[in-house]
XYZ file of C-alpha atoms in Angstrom:
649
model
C 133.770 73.278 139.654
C 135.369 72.009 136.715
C 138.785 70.927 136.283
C 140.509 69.973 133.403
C 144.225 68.331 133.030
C 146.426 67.732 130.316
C 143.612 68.251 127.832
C 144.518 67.805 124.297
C 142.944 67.988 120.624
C 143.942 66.839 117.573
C 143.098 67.823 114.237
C 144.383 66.844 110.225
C 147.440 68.736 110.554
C 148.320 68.792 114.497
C 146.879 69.460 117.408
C 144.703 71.843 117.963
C 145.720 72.467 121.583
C 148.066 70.375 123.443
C 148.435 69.443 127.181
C 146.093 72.356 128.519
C 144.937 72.725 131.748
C 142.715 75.032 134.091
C 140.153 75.126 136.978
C 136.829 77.209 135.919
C 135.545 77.896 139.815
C 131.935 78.463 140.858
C 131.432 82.176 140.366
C 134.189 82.410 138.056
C 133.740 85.182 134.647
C 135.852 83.812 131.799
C 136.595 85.349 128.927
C 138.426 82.906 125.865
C 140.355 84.874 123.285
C 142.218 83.946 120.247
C 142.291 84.083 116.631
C 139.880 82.976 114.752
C 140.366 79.079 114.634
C 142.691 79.026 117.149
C 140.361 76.441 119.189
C 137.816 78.890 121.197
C 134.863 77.390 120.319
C 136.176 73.528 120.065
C 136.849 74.215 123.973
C 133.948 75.017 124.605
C 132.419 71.967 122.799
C 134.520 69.563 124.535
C 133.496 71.087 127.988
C 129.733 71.080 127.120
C 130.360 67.256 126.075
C 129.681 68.319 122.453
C 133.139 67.125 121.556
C 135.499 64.339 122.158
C 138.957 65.213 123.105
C 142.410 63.092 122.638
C 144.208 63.122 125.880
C 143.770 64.650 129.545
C 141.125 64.195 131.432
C 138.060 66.680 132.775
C 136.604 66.224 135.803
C 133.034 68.214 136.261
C 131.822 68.457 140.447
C 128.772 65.868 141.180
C 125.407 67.663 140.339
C 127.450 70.553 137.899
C 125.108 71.061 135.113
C 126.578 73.060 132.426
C 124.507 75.257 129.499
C 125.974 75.729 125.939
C 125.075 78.468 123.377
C 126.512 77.635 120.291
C 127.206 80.521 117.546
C 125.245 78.834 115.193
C 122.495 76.280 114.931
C 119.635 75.357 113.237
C 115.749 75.735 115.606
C 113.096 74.041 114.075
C 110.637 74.555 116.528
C 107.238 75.358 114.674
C 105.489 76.623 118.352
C 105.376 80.220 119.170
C 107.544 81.973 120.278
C 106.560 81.808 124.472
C 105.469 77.953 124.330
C 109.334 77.594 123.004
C 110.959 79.450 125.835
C 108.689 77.569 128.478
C 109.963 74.183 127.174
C 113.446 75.385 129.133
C 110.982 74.269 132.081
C 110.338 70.750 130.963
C 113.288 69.539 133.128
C 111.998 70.969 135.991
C 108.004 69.493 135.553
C 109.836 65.909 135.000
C 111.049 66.232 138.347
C 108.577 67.785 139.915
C 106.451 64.930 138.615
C 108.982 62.556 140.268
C 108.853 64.029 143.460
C 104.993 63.556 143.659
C 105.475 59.676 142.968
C 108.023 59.847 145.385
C 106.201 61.155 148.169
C 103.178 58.661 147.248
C 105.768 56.281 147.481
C 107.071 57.078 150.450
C 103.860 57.080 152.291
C 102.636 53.961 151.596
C 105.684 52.109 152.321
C 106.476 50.823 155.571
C 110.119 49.086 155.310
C 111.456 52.435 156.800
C 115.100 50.510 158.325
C 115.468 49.339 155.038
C 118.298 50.143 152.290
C 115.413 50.913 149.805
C 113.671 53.026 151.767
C 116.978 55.831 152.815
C 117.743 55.428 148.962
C 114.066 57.160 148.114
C 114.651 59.430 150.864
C 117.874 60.607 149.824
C 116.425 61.024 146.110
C 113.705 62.810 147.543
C 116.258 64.845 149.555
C 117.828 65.498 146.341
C 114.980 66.530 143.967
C 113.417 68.866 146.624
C 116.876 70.878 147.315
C 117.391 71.022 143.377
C 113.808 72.412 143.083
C 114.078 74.771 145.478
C 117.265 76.031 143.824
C 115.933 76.130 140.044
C 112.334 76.980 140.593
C 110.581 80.295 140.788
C 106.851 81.614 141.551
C 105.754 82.097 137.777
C 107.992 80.633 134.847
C 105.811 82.274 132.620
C 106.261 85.371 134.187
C 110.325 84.491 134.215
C 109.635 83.562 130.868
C 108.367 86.925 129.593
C 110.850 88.788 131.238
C 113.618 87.576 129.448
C 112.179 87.507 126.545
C 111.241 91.076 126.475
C 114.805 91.670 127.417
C 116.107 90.073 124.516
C 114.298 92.212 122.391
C 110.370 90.393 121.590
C 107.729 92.289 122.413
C 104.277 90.954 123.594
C 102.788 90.679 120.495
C 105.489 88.407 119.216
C 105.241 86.035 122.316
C 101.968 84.424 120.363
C 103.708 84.149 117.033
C 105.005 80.844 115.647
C 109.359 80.493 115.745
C 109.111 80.033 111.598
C 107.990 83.750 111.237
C 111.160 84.867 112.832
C 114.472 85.089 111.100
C 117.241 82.636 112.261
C 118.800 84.738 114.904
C 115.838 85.696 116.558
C 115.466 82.360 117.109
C 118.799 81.456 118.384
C 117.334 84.618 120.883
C 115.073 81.956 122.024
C 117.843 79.505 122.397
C 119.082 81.965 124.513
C 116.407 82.695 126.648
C 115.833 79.156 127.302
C 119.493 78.635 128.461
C 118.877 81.819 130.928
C 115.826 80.337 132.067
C 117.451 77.098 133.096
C 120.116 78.255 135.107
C 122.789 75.816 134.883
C 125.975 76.212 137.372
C 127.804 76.749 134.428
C 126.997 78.858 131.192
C 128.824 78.192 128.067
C 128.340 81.500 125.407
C 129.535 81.377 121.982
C 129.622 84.524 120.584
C 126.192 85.260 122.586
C 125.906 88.773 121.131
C 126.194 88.340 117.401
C 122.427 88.179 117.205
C 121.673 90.335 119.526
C 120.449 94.853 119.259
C 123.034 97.148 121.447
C 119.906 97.291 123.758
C 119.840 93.520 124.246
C 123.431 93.439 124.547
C 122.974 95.977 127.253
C 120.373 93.929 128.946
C 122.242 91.238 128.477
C 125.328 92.678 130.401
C 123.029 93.158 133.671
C 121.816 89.777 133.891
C 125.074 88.198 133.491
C 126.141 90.751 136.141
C 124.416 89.855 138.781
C 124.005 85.210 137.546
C 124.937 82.942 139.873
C 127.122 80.647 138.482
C 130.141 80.472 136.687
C 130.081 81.815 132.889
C 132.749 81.053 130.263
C 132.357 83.052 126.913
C 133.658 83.765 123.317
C 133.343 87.349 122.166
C 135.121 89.623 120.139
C 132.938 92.391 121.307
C 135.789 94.429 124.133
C 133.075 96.028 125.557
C 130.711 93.073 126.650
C 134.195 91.253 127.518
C 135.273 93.959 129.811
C 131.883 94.326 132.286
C 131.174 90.409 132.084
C 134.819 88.559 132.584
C 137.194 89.239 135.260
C 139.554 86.572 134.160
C 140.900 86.209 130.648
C 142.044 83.070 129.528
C 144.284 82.487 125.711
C 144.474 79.930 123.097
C 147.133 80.536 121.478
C 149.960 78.013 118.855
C 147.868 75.617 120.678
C 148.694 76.678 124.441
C 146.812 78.888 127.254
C 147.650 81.536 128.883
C 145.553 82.505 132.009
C 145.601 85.681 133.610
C 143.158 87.225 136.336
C 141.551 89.857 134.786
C 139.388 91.606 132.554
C 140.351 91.765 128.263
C 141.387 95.221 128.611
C 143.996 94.590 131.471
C 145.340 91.327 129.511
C 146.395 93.169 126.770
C 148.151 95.402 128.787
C 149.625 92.373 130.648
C 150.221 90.144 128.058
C 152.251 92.754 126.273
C 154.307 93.605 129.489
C 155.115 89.318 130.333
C 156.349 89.463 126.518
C 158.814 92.592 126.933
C 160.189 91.025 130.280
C 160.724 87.382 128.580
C 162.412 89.652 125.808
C 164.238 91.039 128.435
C 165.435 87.796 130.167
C 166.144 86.036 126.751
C 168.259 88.502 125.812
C 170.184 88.457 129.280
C 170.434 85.068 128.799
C 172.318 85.557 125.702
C 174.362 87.752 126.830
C 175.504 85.238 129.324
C 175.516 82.283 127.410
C 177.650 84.624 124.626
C 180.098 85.211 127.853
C 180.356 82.034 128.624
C 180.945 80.405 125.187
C 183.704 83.039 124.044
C 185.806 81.747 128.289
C 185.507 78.106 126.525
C 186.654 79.129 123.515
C 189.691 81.067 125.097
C 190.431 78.464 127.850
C 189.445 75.157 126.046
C 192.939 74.219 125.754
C 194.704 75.473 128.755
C 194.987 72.609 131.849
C 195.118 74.859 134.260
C 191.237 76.134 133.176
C 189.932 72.275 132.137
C 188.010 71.905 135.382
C 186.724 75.854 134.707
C 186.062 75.183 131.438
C 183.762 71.307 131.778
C 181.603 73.397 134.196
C 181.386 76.570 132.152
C 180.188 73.387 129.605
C 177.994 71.812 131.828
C 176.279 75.074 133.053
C 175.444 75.589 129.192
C 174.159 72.000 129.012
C 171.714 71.839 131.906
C 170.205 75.939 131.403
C 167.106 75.852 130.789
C 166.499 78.175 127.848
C 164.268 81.309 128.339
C 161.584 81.804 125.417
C 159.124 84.341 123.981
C 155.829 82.988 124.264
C 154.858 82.452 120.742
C 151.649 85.151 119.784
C 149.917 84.590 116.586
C 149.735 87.907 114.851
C 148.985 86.800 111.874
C 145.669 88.412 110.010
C 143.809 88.219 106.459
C 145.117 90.607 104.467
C 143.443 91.476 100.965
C 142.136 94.477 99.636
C 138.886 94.511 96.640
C 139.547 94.445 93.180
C 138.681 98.128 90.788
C 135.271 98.154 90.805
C 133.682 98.617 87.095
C 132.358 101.807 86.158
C 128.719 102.569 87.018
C 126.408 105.776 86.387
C 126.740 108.309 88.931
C 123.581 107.305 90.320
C 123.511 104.168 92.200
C 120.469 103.710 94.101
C 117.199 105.251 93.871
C 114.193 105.232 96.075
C 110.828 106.820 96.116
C 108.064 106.264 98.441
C 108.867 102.902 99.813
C 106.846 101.211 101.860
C 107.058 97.587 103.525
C 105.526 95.734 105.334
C 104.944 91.964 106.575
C 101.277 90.958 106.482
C 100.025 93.620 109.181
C 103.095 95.208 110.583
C 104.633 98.083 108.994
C 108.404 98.038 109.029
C 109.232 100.855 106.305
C 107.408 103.589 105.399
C 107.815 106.724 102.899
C 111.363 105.881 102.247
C 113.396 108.160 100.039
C 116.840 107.422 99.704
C 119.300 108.183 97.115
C 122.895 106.980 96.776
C 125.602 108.317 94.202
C 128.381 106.944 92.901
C 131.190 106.242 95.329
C 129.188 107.435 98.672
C 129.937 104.977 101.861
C 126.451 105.325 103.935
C 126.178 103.723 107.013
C 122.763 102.213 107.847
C 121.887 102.544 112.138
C 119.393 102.073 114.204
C 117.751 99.532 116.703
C 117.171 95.984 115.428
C 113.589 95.124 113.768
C 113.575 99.324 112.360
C 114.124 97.845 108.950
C 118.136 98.123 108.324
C 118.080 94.411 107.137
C 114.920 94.559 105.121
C 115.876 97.529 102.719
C 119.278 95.923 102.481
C 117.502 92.744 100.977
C 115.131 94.817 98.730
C 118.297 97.500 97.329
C 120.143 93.738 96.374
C 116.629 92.292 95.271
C 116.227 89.836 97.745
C 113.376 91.192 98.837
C 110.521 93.342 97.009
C 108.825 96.479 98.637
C 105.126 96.431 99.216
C 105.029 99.735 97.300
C 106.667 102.340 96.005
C 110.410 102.464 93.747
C 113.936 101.054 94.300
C 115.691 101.204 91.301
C 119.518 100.589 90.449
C 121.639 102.927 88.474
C 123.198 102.188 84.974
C 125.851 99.440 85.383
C 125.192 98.580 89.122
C 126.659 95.125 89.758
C 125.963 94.310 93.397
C 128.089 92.095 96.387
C 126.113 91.508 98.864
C 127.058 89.837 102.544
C 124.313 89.137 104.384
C 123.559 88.717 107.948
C 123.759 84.775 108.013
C 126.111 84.554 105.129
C 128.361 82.502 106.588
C 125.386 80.036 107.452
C 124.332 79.772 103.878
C 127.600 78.277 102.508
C 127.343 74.449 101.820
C 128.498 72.496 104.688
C 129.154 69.515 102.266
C 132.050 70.909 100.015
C 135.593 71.983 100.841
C 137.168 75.405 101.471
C 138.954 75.100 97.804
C 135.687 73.808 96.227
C 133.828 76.867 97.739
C 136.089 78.886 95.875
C 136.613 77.229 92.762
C 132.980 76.635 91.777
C 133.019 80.450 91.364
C 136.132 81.790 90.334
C 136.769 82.053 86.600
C 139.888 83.043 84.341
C 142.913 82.945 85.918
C 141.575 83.757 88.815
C 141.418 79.794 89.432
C 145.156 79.793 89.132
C 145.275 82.085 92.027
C 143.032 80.371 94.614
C 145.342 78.956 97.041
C 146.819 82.439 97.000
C 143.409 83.866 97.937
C 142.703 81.443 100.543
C 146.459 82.005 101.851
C 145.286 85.956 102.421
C 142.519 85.101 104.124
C 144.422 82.483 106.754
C 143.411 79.069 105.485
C 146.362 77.476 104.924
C 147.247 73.830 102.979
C 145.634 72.035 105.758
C 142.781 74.591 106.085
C 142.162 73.886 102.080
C 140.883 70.479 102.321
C 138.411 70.826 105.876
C 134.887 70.667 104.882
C 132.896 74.111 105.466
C 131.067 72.418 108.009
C 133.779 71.757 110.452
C 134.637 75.533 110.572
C 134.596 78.112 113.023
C 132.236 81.002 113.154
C 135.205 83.173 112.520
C 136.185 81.051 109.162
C 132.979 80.623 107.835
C 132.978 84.351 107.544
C 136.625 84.658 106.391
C 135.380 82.384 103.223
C 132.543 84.369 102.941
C 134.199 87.460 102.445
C 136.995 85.361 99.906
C 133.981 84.525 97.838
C 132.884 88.186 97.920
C 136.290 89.522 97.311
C 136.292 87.528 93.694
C 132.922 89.089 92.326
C 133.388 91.735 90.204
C 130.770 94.551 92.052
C 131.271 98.419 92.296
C 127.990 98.666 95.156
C 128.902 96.769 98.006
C 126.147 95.943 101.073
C 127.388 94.294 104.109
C 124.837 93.467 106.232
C 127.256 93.140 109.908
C 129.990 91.749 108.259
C 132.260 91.967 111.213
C 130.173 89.275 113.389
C 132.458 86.457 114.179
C 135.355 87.809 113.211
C 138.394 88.889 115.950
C 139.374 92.076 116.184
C 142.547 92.462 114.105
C 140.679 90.695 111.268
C 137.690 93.593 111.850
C 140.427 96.423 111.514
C 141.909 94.615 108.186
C 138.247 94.343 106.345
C 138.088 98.416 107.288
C 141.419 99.198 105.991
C 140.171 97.070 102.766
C 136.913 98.900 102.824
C 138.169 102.297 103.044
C 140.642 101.615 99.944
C 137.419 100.516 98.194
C 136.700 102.654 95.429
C 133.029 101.547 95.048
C 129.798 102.411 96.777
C 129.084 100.968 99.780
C 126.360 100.237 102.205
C 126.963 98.873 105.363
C 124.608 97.952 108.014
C 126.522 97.868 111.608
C 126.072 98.396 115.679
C 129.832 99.256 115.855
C 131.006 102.535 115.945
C 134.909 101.930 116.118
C 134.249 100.170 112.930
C 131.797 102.430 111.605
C 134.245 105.364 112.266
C 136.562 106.785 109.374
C 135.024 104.203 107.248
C 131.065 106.210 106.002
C 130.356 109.737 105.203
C 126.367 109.794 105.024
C 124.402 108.130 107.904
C 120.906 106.705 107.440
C 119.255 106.354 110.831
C 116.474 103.911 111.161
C 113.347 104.888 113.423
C 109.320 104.244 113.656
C 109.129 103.016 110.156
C 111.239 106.066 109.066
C 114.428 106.582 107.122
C 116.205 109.959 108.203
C 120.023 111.425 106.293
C 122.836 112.812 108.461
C 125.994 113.970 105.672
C 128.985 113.396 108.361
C 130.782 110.433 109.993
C 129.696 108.373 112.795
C 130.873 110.485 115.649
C 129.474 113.806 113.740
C 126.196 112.402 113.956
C 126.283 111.207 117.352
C 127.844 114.781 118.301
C 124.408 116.045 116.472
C 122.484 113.822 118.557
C 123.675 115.037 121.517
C 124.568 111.148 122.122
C 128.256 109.722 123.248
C 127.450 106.109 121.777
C 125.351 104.084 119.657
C 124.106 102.346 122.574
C 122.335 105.605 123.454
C 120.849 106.296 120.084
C 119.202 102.474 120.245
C 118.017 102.601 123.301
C 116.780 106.280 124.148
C 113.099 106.867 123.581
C 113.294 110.753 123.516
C 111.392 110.525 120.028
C 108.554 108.921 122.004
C 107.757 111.790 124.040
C 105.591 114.072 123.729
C 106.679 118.289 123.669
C 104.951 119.081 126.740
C 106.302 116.175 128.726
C 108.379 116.568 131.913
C 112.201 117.795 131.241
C 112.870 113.880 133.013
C 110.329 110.844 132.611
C 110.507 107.979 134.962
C 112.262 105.541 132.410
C 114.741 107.626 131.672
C 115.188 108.172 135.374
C 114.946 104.523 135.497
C 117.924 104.509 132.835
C 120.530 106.929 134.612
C 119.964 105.066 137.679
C 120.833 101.525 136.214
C 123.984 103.612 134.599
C 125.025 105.022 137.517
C 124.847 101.339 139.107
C 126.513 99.849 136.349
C 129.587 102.107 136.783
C 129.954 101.544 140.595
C 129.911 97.865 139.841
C 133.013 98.825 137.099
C 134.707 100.597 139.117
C 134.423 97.922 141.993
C 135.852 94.846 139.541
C 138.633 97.391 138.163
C 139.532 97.886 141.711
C 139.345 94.222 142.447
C 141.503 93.419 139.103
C 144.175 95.833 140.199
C 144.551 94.051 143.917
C 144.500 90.754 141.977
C 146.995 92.059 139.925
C 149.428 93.135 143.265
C 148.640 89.464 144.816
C 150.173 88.103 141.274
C 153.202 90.373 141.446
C 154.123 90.113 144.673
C 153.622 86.192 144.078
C 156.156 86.506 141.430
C 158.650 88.436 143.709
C 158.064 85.467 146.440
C 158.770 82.581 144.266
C 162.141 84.636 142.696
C 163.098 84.602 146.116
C 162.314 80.935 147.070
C 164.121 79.794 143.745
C 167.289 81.826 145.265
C 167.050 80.233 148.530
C 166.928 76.740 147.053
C 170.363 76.942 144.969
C 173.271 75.171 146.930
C 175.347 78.451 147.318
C 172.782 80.592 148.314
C 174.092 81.459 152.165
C 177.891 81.803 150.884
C 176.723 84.575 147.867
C 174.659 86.596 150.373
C 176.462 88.920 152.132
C 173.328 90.681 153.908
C 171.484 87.700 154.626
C 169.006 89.669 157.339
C 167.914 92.142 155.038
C 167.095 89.454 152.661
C 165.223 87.629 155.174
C 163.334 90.906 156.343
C 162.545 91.773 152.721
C 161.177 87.950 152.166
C 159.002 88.371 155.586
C 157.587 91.898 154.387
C 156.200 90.598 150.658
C 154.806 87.311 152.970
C 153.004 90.119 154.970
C 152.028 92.314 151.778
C 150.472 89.537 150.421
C 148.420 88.753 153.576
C 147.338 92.455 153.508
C 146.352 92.263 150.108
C 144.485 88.706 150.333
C 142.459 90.516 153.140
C 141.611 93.705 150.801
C 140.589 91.616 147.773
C 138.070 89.208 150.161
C 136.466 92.518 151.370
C 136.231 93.867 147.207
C 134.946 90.794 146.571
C 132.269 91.185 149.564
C 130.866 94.253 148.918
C 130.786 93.129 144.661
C 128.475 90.463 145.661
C 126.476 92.892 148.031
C 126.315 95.792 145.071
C 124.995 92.560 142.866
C 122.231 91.552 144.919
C 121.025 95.114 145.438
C 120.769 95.690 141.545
């Protein structure tokens, strides 16, 4: 258990949070949402002991051992890629080395009344239950298991971290983190790196971990079947509520209409009340009516809206310059690195003004014939060639990563804009939600979420009519996502975007490219055309089916796809069982509400004299005390057969 009182950060400009306070249980499933910079990941930090905090304090149960996956961070592990993941188990053979000299220890010693002697016993006490706990019959076996379920295969298990990209090996980071199974698990944006199948694979093991897990995400879907508690950072406050994303919006919108509601009951009384003073201020015979009317205004406490920060980046791309009508061109590509083939026979071409959606499962070659169209990268064979007057923006995967940590958010912009542009850049940055305080942070004390804003800012002041985003919307929170799709669709360019999202995807491209055994296939449509074509309802399907694999004579059903229907069929029951288990939560919280309404009316002075039914009040009072009970009851009996459902998966 972890609890944490009165917790406060402060950065240049104010605090970041102030005076916050929760309790993250045992088998708790958090879910922290905010905007972008509103303090997510800086909690997170602070409760991994990665950050110092100002005030409060943070109290962390005796033996809690907490894991932290940051969004970003820097591997230089030059092992391969299985001895990496089995150095999660280097805790585990220090202590299993200390419990052999223990146990020599405590042999040869004979002093067995002695205070020395119960202390090695209770370490040894200690070190065996914590053993017994964390270890398993074959960690290399473990090992490979959640590897392959992040998305390596077995031949990559022998290859050295270096030949990977950066966020395959923050999947390593990952896996390691799984593999040590602390009490608590810390996620940062866990899924930006990650395939739709990996994400999926993800979901099930986080499903059914024993612990207590506290994530960042601005993925809705992975929120709602991980979390069953929701937790805000918001104008530097929190705002807890006991259920999934999905059901906190619709709750967070209802506790704002009722506050509306009561503030503007309020002023309606304290309107009243003002205009008797007014009218009787001067009158003797109302002076005692009138100092109480007065001092009834001075000691109300004030209902307010909760403050919500709506704000978003707002910006929309320049005219693009003219280009031929021609943009891209290829013929017979091929690519490969050293001896595996990633592209092959690629023939691809792009006209002026098309929006083409690259999809398919990670490591099919989306990202390398991105890098090769902007000349990043060069084909092993074959043609790519640009059209007349192609001038190319280009956001990569990790572009947020490559921006230099050392300079400021204005210098990032101002070593690149030109003309009168530079007049403008505080204007820029404004649109984008870095404000004068934001202006002056260095790059490396940013967010995820910022890091990408200024990315796109940079992009947004080069001149280009082809753009290529390469998952531009990682990091970013959802309102933000919607805004770059407005700006996208207003684009009068070409564009190429690479992306696992289909709400984005959707409305935004009219020619799909789907990426599959080395192969590069067209679909003229939108996203949901092609899946329709597919037979498929989601993208998750198309990355993770294998129907290409099979052969024509095979059975109408093979055993993984059996396999595959089963785990969806479990996977719903377990939805359906936390949506059920939110909703009784949700009853326990209202009729909580309705109880402590009550118990403030009981506790004013006149409360017997004002009631004229006091029995039915009383009966009413007992009933929501029973209701409660009732409800307590049905949500310990969800909660039983949840856990059950979890260990049969």
């Amino acid at each position: 258990m972890i609890t944490i009182n009165g917790l406060s950060v402060h950065f240049p400009g104010g605090y970041l949070f102030e005076n916050v306070g929760f309790v993250v249980g045992n088998n708790d499933r958090i879910g922290l949402v905010g905007k972008n910079g509103a303090g997510k990941s800086t909690l997170l930090k602070v409760i991994a002991g990665r950050q110092e905090y100002d005030k409060g304090n943070m109290v962390i149960s005796e033996g809690q051992t907490i894991g932290y996956l940051p969004q970003e961070m820097i591997p230089n592990s030059k092992v391969s890629v299985l001895e990496e993941a089995m150095t999660a188990f280097d805790l585990l053979n220090t202590m299993e080395k200390e419990l052999e000299s223990l146990v020599k220890t405590i042999s040869e010693r004979e002093d067995y009344a002695s205070a020395e002697y119960e202390r090695l016993l209770l370490r040894h006490s200690e070190l065996s239950e914590r053993l017994s706990l964390l270890s398993s019959g074959n960690r290399q076996g473990e090992a490979e298991k959640i590897l392959l379920g992040l998305g390596f295969s077995h031949e990559d298990f022998t290859r050295k971290m270096t030949e990977f990209s950066s966020g395959w090996q923050m999947r390593v980071e990952l896996a390691k983190l799984l593999l040590r199974k602390p009490d608590t698990l810390l996620l940062d944006e866990p899924t930006n790196h990650l395939d739709i199948e990996s994400i999926q694979w993800l979901e099930n093991f986080l499903g059914s971990y024993r612990g207590a897990i506290m994530l960042v995400s601005h993925d809705r879907c992975f929120l709602d079947n991980i979390t069953n508690r929701t937790i805000e950072i918001t104008s530097g406050k929190i705002y807890d509520y006991k259920t999934n994303y999905s059901n906190y919006v619709k709750l967070h919108a209802e506790r704002i209409e009722q506050q509306q509601a009561r503030m503007d009951n309020q002023q309606r009384q304290i309107a009243q009340t003002e205009k008797f003073i007014e009218r009787f201020r001067y009158k003797a015979t109302k002076s005692k009516q009138v100092q109480s009317k007065i001092k009834m205004l001075e000691k109300m406490e004030k209902v307010e809206i909760d403050q919500t920060d709506t704000s978003s980046i707002h910006f929309r791309f320049a005219p693009s310059p003219h280009s031929g009508k021609v943009v891209v061109e290829i013929k017979q590509l091929n690519k490969a690195y050293g001896d595996k083939l990633v592209l092959k026979d690629v023939e691809m071409l792009i006209e002026r003004g098309e929006k083409v959606a690259f999809v398919g499962k990670n490591g099919e070659g989306k990202s390398t014939l991105s890098k090769i169209i902007v000349s990043d990268l060069e084909q092993s064979s074959g043609i790519c060639n640009l059209g007349h007057g192609v001038a190319i923006g280009y956001f990569a995967q990790n572009q947020a990563a490559l921006l230099d940590g050392t300079k400021t958010v204005f210098e990032t912009i101002d070593d690149i804009a030109v003309g009168e542009v530079r007049t403008r850049i505080r204007n820029i940055l404004g649109s984008f939600l870095f404000d004068e305080n934001d202006i002056e942070k260095k790059v490396s004390v940013l967010s995820g979420g910022e890091k990408t804003r200024l990315a796109l800012a940079k992009l947004l002041l080069s001149p280009c009519n082809l753009l290529v985003l390469d998952e531009p919307t990682n990091h970013l929170d959802m309102l933000s996502k919607d805004i770059l799709k407005m700006a996208l669709v207003q684009y009068d360019g070409t564009l190429i975007v690479v992306s696992h999202d289909r709400d984005f995807l959707q409305g935004l491209t009219d020619t799909i490219y789907e990426f599959s055994h080395h192969k590069v296939s067209q679909f003229k449509g939108d996203i949901f055309e092609f899946l329709q074509s597919k037979k498929l309802d989601d993208l998750k399907e198309l990355e993770t089916t294998t129907a290409s694999d099979k052969p024509k004579n095979s059975t109408p059903i093979t055993q993984s796809k059996q396999d595959y229907l089963k785990n969806k069929e479990r996977e719903s029951a377990l939805r359906k069982m936390r949506n059920r288990i939110a909703l009784c939560e949700n009853e326990i919280e209202a009729l909580e509400q309705q109880i402590a309404e009550m118990d403030k009316q009981m506790s004013m002075p006149d409360f017997v004299s004002d009631n004229s039914d006091l029995d039915n009040f009383y009966k009413q009072y007992d009933n929501l005390k029973k209701q409660i009970s009732e409800q307590m009851n049905r949500w310990e009996d969800l909660q039983s057969e949840l856990e059950q459902a979890q260990q049969q998966c």
